[in-house]
Amino acid sequence: MTEFLSAVATHAFLRNALLAGAMASVACGVVGSLVVVRRITYMAGGIAHCVLGGIGAAVYLDRVHGWTWLEPLHGALAAALIAAFVIGFAATRARERTDTVIGAVWAIGMSAGVLFLARTPGYGVDLMSYLFGNILVVSARELWLLAALDAVVVAAAVLLHDQLSAVCFDEEFARARGLRVDALFMTLLVLTALTTVLLVLVAGIVMMLALLTIPAAIAGRFADRLSRMMLGGAILTALFTFVGLAASYSPELPAGATIVAITGAAYLITIALTRPHGGLRLPYR
Amino acid sequence: MTRCRTGSAAAAPAASLENVAFSYGRHAVLTDVSLTIARGEFATIVGPNGGGKTTLIKLLLGLLSPDSGTIRVLGTTPSAARARVGYVPQHAHVDQSFPARVVDVVLMGLLGVRAGIRYSKEDLERARSALESVQLADLSARRLAELSGGQRQRALIARALVAEPELMLLDEPTAHLDASMEHELHELLGRLRDRVTIVLVSHDLGFVSDYAARAICVKNTVAVHETCELTGDVVRELYGREVRMVRHDD
């Protein structure tokens, strides 16, 4: 740990990584809680995997067609938003089975990404870093974009907290109260898309789902209201990210996988030791 | 079987339906429904499962639109009347593991009515008085998950009451409750009938005949009976079999 802390003092890339982790944590706690209580983890997974298509397209256009202004993160953002709208449309309007549409978006996005990257010279390594996370190579420009995404997500969640909460709790009642349920649900999916992009940087496409849902789920076992679940989820995500980065540093383990492994272990311990709605699981009870 | 009067023709009844038809795709659920519910009435809707009881409630809430016919609620369209209508679903319908205190759930009933983005002090006061009228004020800071089924159902009634509705629609509020909780809930509804027009879906014919003057029988269409006429013949026609008229008989 001391070695890690002194390394943080000397290396800018570690400070960037910690900053990226902290910023992702805020959005993660807020949106992760909504995803967990509304039970749309599968939708978040579909959006996350579709992100690879956008990253692949951006890298391809940059390398092969000289669109140097285009960053992978821009492509990721565009793909996540498109996926959110397609899934949202399927869930609220179309008569298609929603889970089928999510599965299709999931796989089509992945395949587009793989095809673009295959046509881009020398990008085999990057495919791995997008799939499994590359928090140690976050650039200063990416940090600014992350900060902007964070601001949008938190502002929207604070302003719409009561409405989103009511829609997640009882959609039919919210509709009967005259709330614009479909628009709010679409907003939730857009917030999920933005958060997904933040988390893909930290934990990668394949593992981000663990960070989105597990800290919120742990917090949800203790929280007596949604806002506290969000706060607890954010604090836990930041903690797991920090511990994961520190633990992975000296043995040179992959940072993303270490963070997710610690998160998963914390979840299992919580389930083993606590009851579903808070309180310790005591042997003599 | 005599067909009874369909309510008094007050200036603006709590609800009225004229020749309403509704179908899910090609499956006709309700045909030619005409019905008036007067203000101050305690109306109960009975009928077999799949007969269209819930559909009727959803039409009154404006969650569904009729294929033909007109529906008026409190003198206007169902969607325009929403702010003045309280809706109570079955407690089993809501997610009890949702992280919310009882008071948070009740406050949700003010959405679409109040202004501003945060709940105000008056809002909290209204939530408290709604909880008092369902005798849950002591539990207002409890998590939803810590409540019994009957208490959760009363919390959902408080959520509907908090916006001071002129009309309350309840969809089988006593379903999934044991007999003593069911009895408690019936007494609560009996007290509320003086404050607000109540339309209640119920499977409990004993309760219906005790509390309501009329039963609205829904089986693809609607027939209104004085509850004193709820005899074996009527019930047999409605449910297609003998139903024992015993309280808390499921």
Coordinates of C-alpha atoms in Angstrom, one line a residue:
Chain A
M1 CA 0.0 0.0 0.0
T2 CA 2.8 2.4 0.9
E3 CA 4.5 1.5 -2.4
F4 CA 1.2 2.3 -4.2
L5 CA 0.8 5.6 -2.4
S6 CA 4.3 6.8 -3.2
A7 CA 3.7 5.7 -6.8
V8 CA 0.6 7.8 -6.9
A9 CA 2.6 10.8 -5.8
T10 CA 5.1 10.3 -8.7
H11 CA 3.1 9.0 -11.6
A12 CA 0.5 11.1 -13.3
F13 CA -1.1 8.1 -14.9
L14 CA -2.0 6.6 -11.5
R15 CA -3.5 9.9 -10.4
N16 CA -5.6 10.0 -13.6
A17 CA -6.7 6.5 -13.0
L18 CA -7.8 7.3 -9.5
L19 CA -9.6 10.4 -10.7
A20 CA -11.4 8.4 -13.4
G21 CA -12.4 5.8 -10.9
A22 CA -13.7 8.4 -8.5
M23 CA -15.8 10.1 -11.2
A24 CA -17.1 6.9 -12.5
S25 CA -18.1 6.0 -9.0
V26 CA -20.5 8.9 -8.6
A27 CA -22.5 8.1 -11.8
C28 CA -22.2 4.4 -11.0
G29 CA -23.8 4.7 -7.5
V30 CA -26.6 6.9 -8.8
V31 CA -27.5 5.1 -12.0
G32 CA -26.6 1.7 -10.8
S33 CA -29.2 2.0 -8.0
L34 CA -31.9 2.8 -10.6
V35 CA -30.8 0.0 -12.8
V36 CA -30.9 -2.5 -9.9
V37 CA -34.3 -1.4 -8.5
R38 CA -35.9 -1.2 -12.0
R39 CA -34.3 -4.6 -12.9
I40 CA -32.8 -3.5 -16.2
T41 CA -29.3 -5.0 -15.8
Y42 CA -29.8 -6.9 -19.1
M43 CA -30.5 -3.7 -20.9
A44 CA -27.4 -2.1 -19.4
G45 CA -25.4 -5.2 -20.6
G46 CA -26.8 -4.8 -24.1
I47 CA -25.9 -1.1 -24.2
A48 CA -22.3 -1.8 -22.8
H49 CA -21.6 -4.4 -25.4
C50 CA -22.9 -2.2 -28.2
V51 CA -20.2 0.3 -27.2
L52 CA -17.5 -1.8 -28.8
G53 CA -19.2 -1.1 -32.2
G54 CA -18.8 2.6 -31.7
I55 CA -15.2 2.3 -30.4
G56 CA -14.3 0.1 -33.4
A57 CA -15.9 2.6 -35.9
A58 CA -14.1 5.6 -34.3
V59 CA -10.7 3.8 -34.3
Y60 CA -11.2 2.7 -37.9
L61 CA -12.2 6.1 -39.1
D62 CA -9.3 7.7 -37.3
R63 CA -6.6 5.3 -38.5
V64 CA -7.8 4.4 -42.0
H65 CA -9.6 7.6 -43.1
G66 CA -7.6 10.1 -41.1
W67 CA -10.5 11.5 -38.9
T68 CA -7.9 12.3 -36.2
W69 CA -10.3 14.5 -34.2
L70 CA -12.5 11.4 -33.5
E71 CA -11.7 9.8 -30.2
P72 CA -12.7 6.2 -29.3
L73 CA -14.8 7.7 -26.5
H74 CA -16.9 9.7 -29.0
G75 CA -17.7 6.5 -30.8
A76 CA -18.5 4.8 -27.5
L77 CA -20.9 7.5 -26.6
A78 CA -22.7 7.5 -29.9
A79 CA -23.1 3.7 -29.9
A80 CA -24.3 3.7 -26.3
L81 CA -27.0 6.3 -27.0
I82 CA -28.1 4.6 -30.2
A83 CA -28.4 1.3 -28.3
A84 CA -30.3 3.0 -25.5
F85 CA -32.8 4.4 -28.0
V86 CA -33.3 1.1 -29.8
I87 CA -33.8 -0.8 -26.6
G88 CA -36.0 1.9 -25.1
F89 CA -38.2 1.9 -28.3
A90 CA -38.4 -1.9 -28.2
A91 CA -39.5 -1.8 -24.6
T92 CA -42.1 0.9 -24.8
R93 CA -43.5 1.0 -28.3
A94 CA -42.6 -2.0 -30.5
R95 CA -44.5 -5.3 -30.2
E96 CA -41.2 -7.2 -30.5
R97 CA -40.0 -9.2 -27.5
T98 CA -37.7 -6.8 -25.5
D99 CA -35.2 -9.4 -24.4
T100 CA -34.7 -10.6 -28.0
V101 CA -34.1 -7.0 -29.2
I102 CA -31.5 -6.5 -26.3
G103 CA -29.7 -9.7 -27.3
A104 CA -29.6 -8.6 -30.9
V105 CA -28.3 -5.1 -30.0
W106 CA -25.7 -6.8 -27.7
A107 CA -24.3 -9.1 -30.4
I108 CA -24.6 -6.8 -33.4
G109 CA -22.7 -4.1 -31.6
M110 CA -19.9 -6.5 -30.6
S111 CA -19.6 -7.9 -34.2
A112 CA -19.5 -4.4 -35.7
G113 CA -16.6 -3.6 -33.3
V114 CA -14.7 -6.7 -34.0
L115 CA -15.1 -6.2 -37.8
F116 CA -14.0 -2.5 -37.7
L117 CA -11.0 -3.4 -35.5
A118 CA -10.0 -6.3 -37.8
R119 CA -9.9 -3.8 -40.7
T120 CA -7.7 -1.4 -38.7
P121 CA -4.0 -2.1 -38.9
G122 CA -2.3 -2.9 -35.5
Y123 CA -5.2 -2.7 -33.2
G124 CA -5.4 -6.2 -31.8
V125 CA -4.1 -5.1 -28.4
D126 CA -6.7 -2.3 -28.1
L127 CA -9.5 -4.7 -28.5
M128 CA -8.4 -6.4 -25.3
S129 CA -8.2 -3.2 -23.4
Y130 CA -11.7 -2.1 -24.4
L131 CA -13.1 -5.5 -23.4
F132 CA -11.3 -5.7 -20.1
G133 CA -10.7 -2.1 -19.2
N134 CA -7.8 0.3 -19.5
I135 CA -8.1 2.7 -16.6
L136 CA -4.3 3.1 -16.4
V137 CA -4.1 4.8 -19.8
V138 CA -6.9 7.3 -19.3
S139 CA -5.8 10.6 -20.9
A140 CA -6.4 14.1 -19.6
R141 CA -8.8 14.8 -22.5
E142 CA -10.8 11.7 -21.6
L143 CA -10.9 12.9 -18.0
W144 CA -12.6 16.1 -19.1
L145 CA -15.1 14.2 -21.1
L146 CA -15.7 11.9 -18.1
A147 CA -16.3 14.9 -15.9
A148 CA -18.8 16.3 -18.3
L149 CA -20.7 13.0 -18.5
D150 CA -20.7 12.8 -14.7
A151 CA -22.1 16.3 -14.4
V152 CA -25.0 15.5 -16.8
V153 CA -25.8 12.2 -15.1
V154 CA -25.8 13.6 -11.6
A155 CA -27.7 16.8 -12.5
A156 CA -30.4 14.8 -14.3
A157 CA -30.7 12.2 -11.5
V158 CA -31.0 14.9 -8.8
L159 CA -33.6 16.9 -10.8
L160 CA -35.7 13.9 -11.7
H161 CA -35.1 11.9 -8.5
D162 CA -38.7 11.8 -7.3
Q163 CA -40.1 11.0 -10.7
L164 CA -37.6 8.3 -11.6
S165 CA -38.1 6.8 -8.2
A166 CA -41.9 6.6 -8.6
V167 CA -41.5 5.1 -12.1
C168 CA -39.1 2.5 -10.9
F169 CA -41.3 1.6 -7.9
D170 CA -44.7 1.4 -9.6
E171 CA -44.9 2.3 -13.2
E172 CA -48.7 1.9 -13.5
F173 CA -49.3 4.2 -10.6
A174 CA -46.9 6.7 -12.0
R175 CA -48.8 6.6 -15.3
A176 CA -52.1 7.0 -13.5
R177 CA -50.6 10.1 -11.7
G178 CA -50.0 11.6 -15.1
L179 CA -46.2 11.2 -15.2
R180 CA -44.7 10.8 -18.6
V181 CA -43.5 7.3 -17.8
D182 CA -42.1 6.4 -21.3
A183 CA -40.1 9.6 -21.5
L184 CA -38.7 9.0 -18.0
F185 CA -37.8 5.5 -18.8
M186 CA -36.0 6.6 -21.9
T187 CA -34.2 9.2 -19.8
L188 CA -33.2 6.4 -17.4
L189 CA -31.8 4.4 -20.4
V190 CA -29.9 7.5 -21.6
L191 CA -28.4 8.0 -18.2
T192 CA -27.5 4.3 -18.2
A193 CA -25.8 4.7 -21.6
L194 CA -23.7 7.6 -20.3
T195 CA -22.7 5.7 -17.2
T196 CA -21.8 2.7 -19.2
V197 CA -19.3 4.7 -21.2
L198 CA -17.7 5.9 -18.0
L199 CA -17.5 2.4 -16.6
V200 CA -16.2 0.8 -19.8
L201 CA -13.0 2.9 -19.2
V202 CA -12.6 1.5 -15.7
A203 CA -13.6 -2.1 -16.0
G204 CA -14.1 -2.8 -19.7
I205 CA -17.1 -3.8 -21.6
V206 CA -17.3 -7.4 -20.3
M207 CA -16.9 -6.6 -16.6
M208 CA -18.5 -3.1 -16.2
L209 CA -21.8 -4.7 -15.3
A210 CA -20.3 -5.9 -12.0
L211 CA -19.4 -2.3 -11.0
L212 CA -22.8 -0.9 -12.2
T213 CA -24.9 -3.3 -10.2
I214 CA -22.9 -4.9 -7.3
P215 CA -22.1 -1.8 -5.2
A216 CA -25.7 -0.6 -5.6
A217 CA -27.0 -4.0 -4.6
I218 CA -24.8 -4.1 -1.5
A219 CA -26.0 -0.6 -0.5
G220 CA -29.6 -1.6 -1.2
R221 CA -29.5 -4.2 1.5
F222 CA -29.0 -1.5 4.1
A223 CA -30.5 1.6 2.6
D224 CA -33.9 2.7 3.8
R225 CA -34.4 5.0 0.8
L226 CA -33.3 5.3 -2.8
S227 CA -31.1 8.4 -2.2
R228 CA -29.1 6.5 0.4
M229 CA -28.7 3.5 -1.8
M230 CA -27.2 5.9 -4.4
L231 CA -24.8 7.4 -2.0
G232 CA -23.8 4.1 -0.5
G233 CA -23.3 2.6 -4.0
A234 CA -21.1 5.6 -5.0
I235 CA -18.9 5.3 -1.9
L236 CA -18.5 1.5 -2.3
T237 CA -17.6 1.9 -6.0
A238 CA -15.0 4.4 -5.2
L239 CA -13.6 2.2 -2.4
F240 CA -13.5 -0.9 -4.6
T241 CA -11.8 1.0 -7.4
F242 CA -9.2 2.4 -5.0
V243 CA -8.5 -0.9 -3.3
G244 CA -8.4 -2.7 -6.7
L245 CA -5.9 -0.3 -8.2
A246 CA -3.7 -0.5 -5.1
A247 CA -3.8 -4.3 -4.9
S248 CA -3.1 -4.7 -8.6
Y249 CA -0.1 -2.3 -8.7
S250 CA 2.8 -4.2 -7.2
P251 CA 2.0 -7.6 -8.6
E252 CA 1.3 -6.0 -12.0
L253 CA -2.2 -7.6 -12.2
P254 CA -4.8 -6.2 -14.7
A255 CA -6.4 -3.3 -12.8
G256 CA -10.0 -3.8 -14.2
A257 CA -10.1 -7.5 -13.4
T258 CA -8.7 -6.9 -9.9
I259 CA -11.3 -4.2 -9.2
V260 CA -14.1 -6.5 -10.3
A261 CA -12.8 -9.4 -8.3
I262 CA -12.7 -7.4 -5.2
T263 CA -16.2 -6.1 -5.9
G264 CA -17.5 -9.6 -6.4
A265 CA -15.8 -10.9 -3.2
A266 CA -17.4 -8.0 -1.2
Y267 CA -20.8 -9.0 -2.6
L268 CA -20.5 -12.6 -1.7
I269 CA -19.3 -11.7 1.9
T270 CA -22.3 -9.3 2.2
I271 CA -24.8 -12.0 1.1
A272 CA -23.2 -14.5 3.5
L273 CA -23.2 -12.2 6.5
T274 CA -26.3 -10.1 6.2
R275 CA -30.0 -10.5 5.8
P276 CA -31.7 -9.3 2.6
H277 CA -33.1 -6.1 4.2
G278 CA -30.2 -5.2 6.4
G279 CA -29.0 -6.5 9.8
L280 CA -26.3 -9.1 10.4
R281 CA -27.1 -12.8 9.9
L282 CA -26.6 -14.2 13.4
P283 CA -26.2 -17.9 14.0
Y284 CA -28.6 -18.0 17.0
R285 CA -31.4 -16.1 15.4
Chain B
M1 CA -83.3 -11.1 -12.5
T2 CA -84.3 -7.5 -12.7
R3 CA -82.1 -4.8 -14.2
C4 CA -81.7 -2.0 -11.7
R5 CA -81.4 1.7 -12.1
T6 CA -77.9 2.8 -13.2
G7 CA -77.4 5.6 -10.6
S8 CA -78.9 9.0 -10.2
A9 CA -78.3 11.5 -13.0
A10 CA -76.4 14.2 -11.1
A11 CA -74.9 17.1 -12.9
A12 CA -71.4 15.5 -13.2
P13 CA -71.4 12.0 -11.9
A14 CA -68.1 10.5 -10.5
A15 CA -67.9 8.4 -13.6
S16 CA -70.0 7.5 -16.6
L17 CA -69.5 5.1 -19.5
E18 CA -71.7 5.0 -22.6
N19 CA -71.6 2.1 -25.0
V20 CA -68.0 1.4 -24.3
A21 CA -66.2 -1.4 -26.0
F22 CA -62.6 -2.6 -25.5
S23 CA -60.5 -5.4 -26.9
Y24 CA -57.0 -6.6 -26.6
G25 CA -56.2 -7.3 -30.3
R26 CA -59.0 -9.5 -31.5
H27 CA -60.0 -10.6 -28.0
A28 CA -63.1 -8.6 -27.0
V29 CA -62.9 -7.9 -23.2
L30 CA -65.8 -5.5 -22.8
T31 CA -68.7 -4.9 -25.1
D32 CA -71.5 -2.3 -24.9
V33 CA -70.8 -1.1 -21.3
S34 CA -73.0 1.7 -20.1
L35 CA -72.8 2.7 -16.5
T36 CA -73.1 5.7 -14.2
I37 CA -71.5 6.0 -10.8
A38 CA -72.9 8.8 -8.7
R39 CA -70.8 11.0 -6.4
G40 CA -70.5 9.7 -2.9
E41 CA -71.4 6.2 -4.0
F42 CA -69.6 3.1 -2.7
A43 CA -69.6 1.0 -5.9
T44 CA -68.2 -2.5 -6.0
I45 CA -67.2 -4.4 -9.1
V46 CA -67.5 -8.1 -9.1
G47 CA -67.1 -10.8 -11.7
P48 CA -65.0 -13.8 -12.7
N49 CA -61.3 -13.5 -13.5
G50 CA -60.8 -12.4 -17.1
G51 CA -64.2 -10.9 -17.1
G52 CA -62.9 -7.4 -17.6
K53 CA -62.9 -5.9 -14.0
T54 CA -59.3 -4.7 -14.1
T55 CA -59.8 -3.5 -17.7
L56 CA -62.7 -1.4 -16.5
I57 CA -60.5 0.2 -13.8
K58 CA -57.8 0.9 -16.3
L59 CA -60.3 2.6 -18.7
L60 CA -61.5 4.8 -15.8
L61 CA -57.8 5.7 -15.0
G62 CA -57.2 6.5 -18.7
L63 CA -54.4 3.9 -18.8
L64 CA -56.4 2.3 -21.6
S65 CA -58.5 3.9 -24.3
P66 CA -61.8 2.4 -25.4
D67 CA -62.2 1.2 -28.9
S68 CA -65.6 2.9 -29.1
G69 CA -68.0 4.7 -26.7
T70 CA -67.3 7.6 -24.3
I71 CA -66.0 7.6 -20.8
R72 CA -66.3 10.6 -18.5
V73 CA -64.7 10.9 -15.1
L74 CA -65.6 13.7 -12.7
G75 CA -67.1 15.6 -15.7
T76 CA -64.1 15.4 -17.9
T77 CA -61.9 12.8 -19.8
P78 CA -60.2 10.1 -17.8
S79 CA -56.7 11.5 -18.5
A80 CA -57.7 15.1 -17.6
A81 CA -59.3 13.8 -14.3
R82 CA -56.1 11.9 -13.2
A83 CA -55.0 14.5 -10.7
R84 CA -58.3 14.1 -8.9
V85 CA -58.4 10.3 -8.9
G86 CA -56.6 8.0 -6.5
Y87 CA -55.6 4.6 -7.6
V88 CA -54.8 1.6 -5.3
P89 CA -53.3 -1.5 -6.9
Q90 CA -52.9 -4.9 -5.1
H91 CA -50.0 -4.7 -2.6
A92 CA -48.5 -7.8 -4.3
H93 CA -48.1 -5.7 -7.4
V94 CA -45.4 -3.5 -6.0
D95 CA -41.8 -4.5 -5.3
Q96 CA -41.5 -4.7 -1.5
S97 CA -37.7 -4.8 -1.7
F98 CA -37.6 -1.3 -3.1
P99 CA -35.5 0.9 -0.8
A100 CA -38.2 3.3 0.4
R101 CA -39.8 4.2 3.7
V102 CA -43.5 4.2 4.1
V103 CA -43.6 8.0 4.0
D104 CA -41.6 8.0 0.7
V105 CA -44.1 5.7 -0.9
V106 CA -47.0 7.9 0.3
L107 CA -45.3 11.1 -1.1
M108 CA -45.2 9.5 -4.5
G109 CA -49.0 10.0 -4.5
L110 CA -48.4 13.8 -4.8
L111 CA -46.5 13.5 -8.1
G112 CA -48.4 15.2 -10.9
V113 CA -50.2 17.4 -8.4
R114 CA -47.6 19.5 -6.5
A115 CA -45.2 22.0 -8.0
G116 CA -41.5 22.1 -7.5
I117 CA -38.8 19.4 -7.7
R118 CA -38.5 18.6 -4.0
Y119 CA -41.2 17.6 -1.5
S120 CA -42.1 20.6 0.7
K121 CA -43.0 20.8 4.4
E122 CA -46.7 20.9 3.5
D123 CA -46.3 17.8 1.4
L124 CA -44.8 16.0 4.4
E125 CA -47.7 17.2 6.5
R126 CA -50.2 15.8 4.0
A127 CA -48.4 12.5 3.9
R128 CA -48.5 12.4 7.7
S129 CA -52.3 13.0 7.8
A130 CA -52.9 10.4 5.0
L131 CA -50.9 7.9 7.1
E132 CA -53.0 8.8 10.1
S133 CA -56.2 8.1 8.3
V134 CA -55.0 4.6 7.6
Q135 CA -53.5 4.2 11.1
L136 CA -49.9 3.9 9.9
A137 CA -48.5 7.1 11.3
D138 CA -46.3 5.2 13.7
L139 CA -44.7 3.2 11.0
S140 CA -44.0 6.1 8.6
A141 CA -40.2 5.8 8.9
R142 CA -40.2 2.0 8.5
R143 CA -38.9 0.4 5.4
L144 CA -41.6 -1.0 3.1
A145 CA -40.0 -4.5 3.4
E146 CA -40.6 -4.5 7.2
L147 CA -44.4 -4.2 6.8
S148 CA -47.0 -6.9 6.7
G149 CA -49.1 -7.4 3.7
G150 CA -52.1 -5.6 5.3
Q151 CA -49.9 -2.7 6.3
R152 CA -48.4 -2.4 2.9
Q153 CA -51.9 -2.4 1.4
R154 CA -52.8 0.4 3.8
A155 CA -49.7 2.3 2.8
L156 CA -50.9 2.1 -0.8
I157 CA -54.3 3.5 0.2
A158 CA -52.5 6.4 1.9
R159 CA -50.5 7.0 -1.3
A160 CA -53.9 7.4 -3.1
L161 CA -55.4 9.5 -0.3
V162 CA -52.6 12.0 0.0
A163 CA -53.6 14.0 -3.1
E164 CA -57.1 14.2 -1.6
P165 CA -58.9 12.5 -4.6
E166 CA -62.6 12.9 -5.3
L167 CA -62.7 9.4 -6.6
M168 CA -60.8 6.3 -5.5
L169 CA -60.3 3.2 -7.6
L170 CA -59.2 0.1 -5.8
D171 CA -58.3 -3.1 -7.6
E172 CA -58.9 -6.1 -5.2
P173 CA -57.2 -4.5 -2.2
T174 CA -58.0 -7.5 -0.1
A175 CA -56.3 -10.1 -2.4
H176 CA -53.4 -11.9 -0.8
L177 CA -54.4 -10.9 2.7
D178 CA -55.4 -13.2 5.5
A179 CA -58.9 -13.0 7.0
S180 CA -58.2 -10.7 10.0
M181 CA -56.3 -8.2 7.8
E182 CA -59.0 -8.3 5.2
H183 CA -61.6 -7.5 7.9
E184 CA -59.4 -4.6 9.1
L185 CA -59.2 -3.2 5.6
H186 CA -62.9 -3.5 5.1
E187 CA -63.5 -1.4 8.2
L188 CA -61.0 1.2 6.9
L189 CA -62.9 1.4 3.5
G190 CA -66.1 1.7 5.4
R191 CA -64.7 4.8 7.1
L192 CA -63.4 6.3 3.9
R193 CA -66.7 6.1 2.1
D194 CA -67.9 9.3 3.8
R195 CA -65.0 11.2 2.4
V196 CA -64.7 10.1 -1.2
T197 CA -66.5 8.2 -4.0
I198 CA -65.1 4.6 -4.0
V199 CA -65.0 2.1 -6.8
L200 CA -63.7 -1.2 -5.6
V201 CA -63.0 -4.4 -7.3
S202 CA -63.7 -7.2 -4.9
H203 CA -64.0 -11.0 -5.0
D204 CA -65.7 -11.0 -1.6
L205 CA -69.5 -11.1 -2.2
G206 CA -70.2 -11.1 1.5
F207 CA -68.4 -7.8 1.9
V208 CA -70.1 -6.4 -1.2
S209 CA -73.6 -7.0 0.2
D210 CA -72.6 -5.6 3.6
Y211 CA -71.2 -2.3 2.4
A212 CA -72.5 -1.5 -1.1
A213 CA -76.0 -0.8 -2.3
R214 CA -75.2 -2.0 -5.8
A215 CA -72.9 -4.5 -7.3
I216 CA -71.5 -3.8 -10.8
C217 CA -71.2 -7.2 -12.3
V218 CA -68.6 -7.4 -15.1
K219 CA -68.5 -10.4 -17.4
N220 CA -67.7 -9.0 -20.9
T221 CA -70.5 -6.5 -20.4
V222 CA -71.9 -4.9 -17.3
A223 CA -75.1 -5.6 -15.3
V224 CA -75.9 -3.6 -12.2
H225 CA -77.6 -5.4 -9.3
E226 CA -79.0 -4.2 -6.0
T227 CA -76.9 -6.1 -3.6
C228 CA -80.0 -7.4 -1.9
E229 CA -80.7 -9.3 -5.2
L230 CA -77.3 -11.0 -5.1
T231 CA -79.0 -14.3 -4.9
G232 CA -77.9 -17.7 -6.1
D233 CA -79.2 -17.2 -9.6
V234 CA -77.4 -14.0 -10.2
V235 CA -74.2 -15.3 -8.8
R236 CA -74.4 -18.6 -10.7
E237 CA -74.9 -16.6 -13.9
L238 CA -71.9 -14.5 -13.1
Y239 CA -69.4 -17.1 -12.1
G240 CA -71.0 -20.1 -13.9
R241 CA -71.1 -22.1 -10.7
E242 CA -72.5 -22.2 -7.2
V243 CA -70.6 -19.7 -5.0
R244 CA -71.1 -19.9 -1.3
M245 CA -72.0 -16.5 0.1
V246 CA -69.9 -16.7 3.1
R247 CA -67.7 -13.9 4.4
H248 CA -64.0 -14.4 3.7
D249 CA -64.8 -17.3 1.5
D250 CA -62.2 -17.4 -1.3

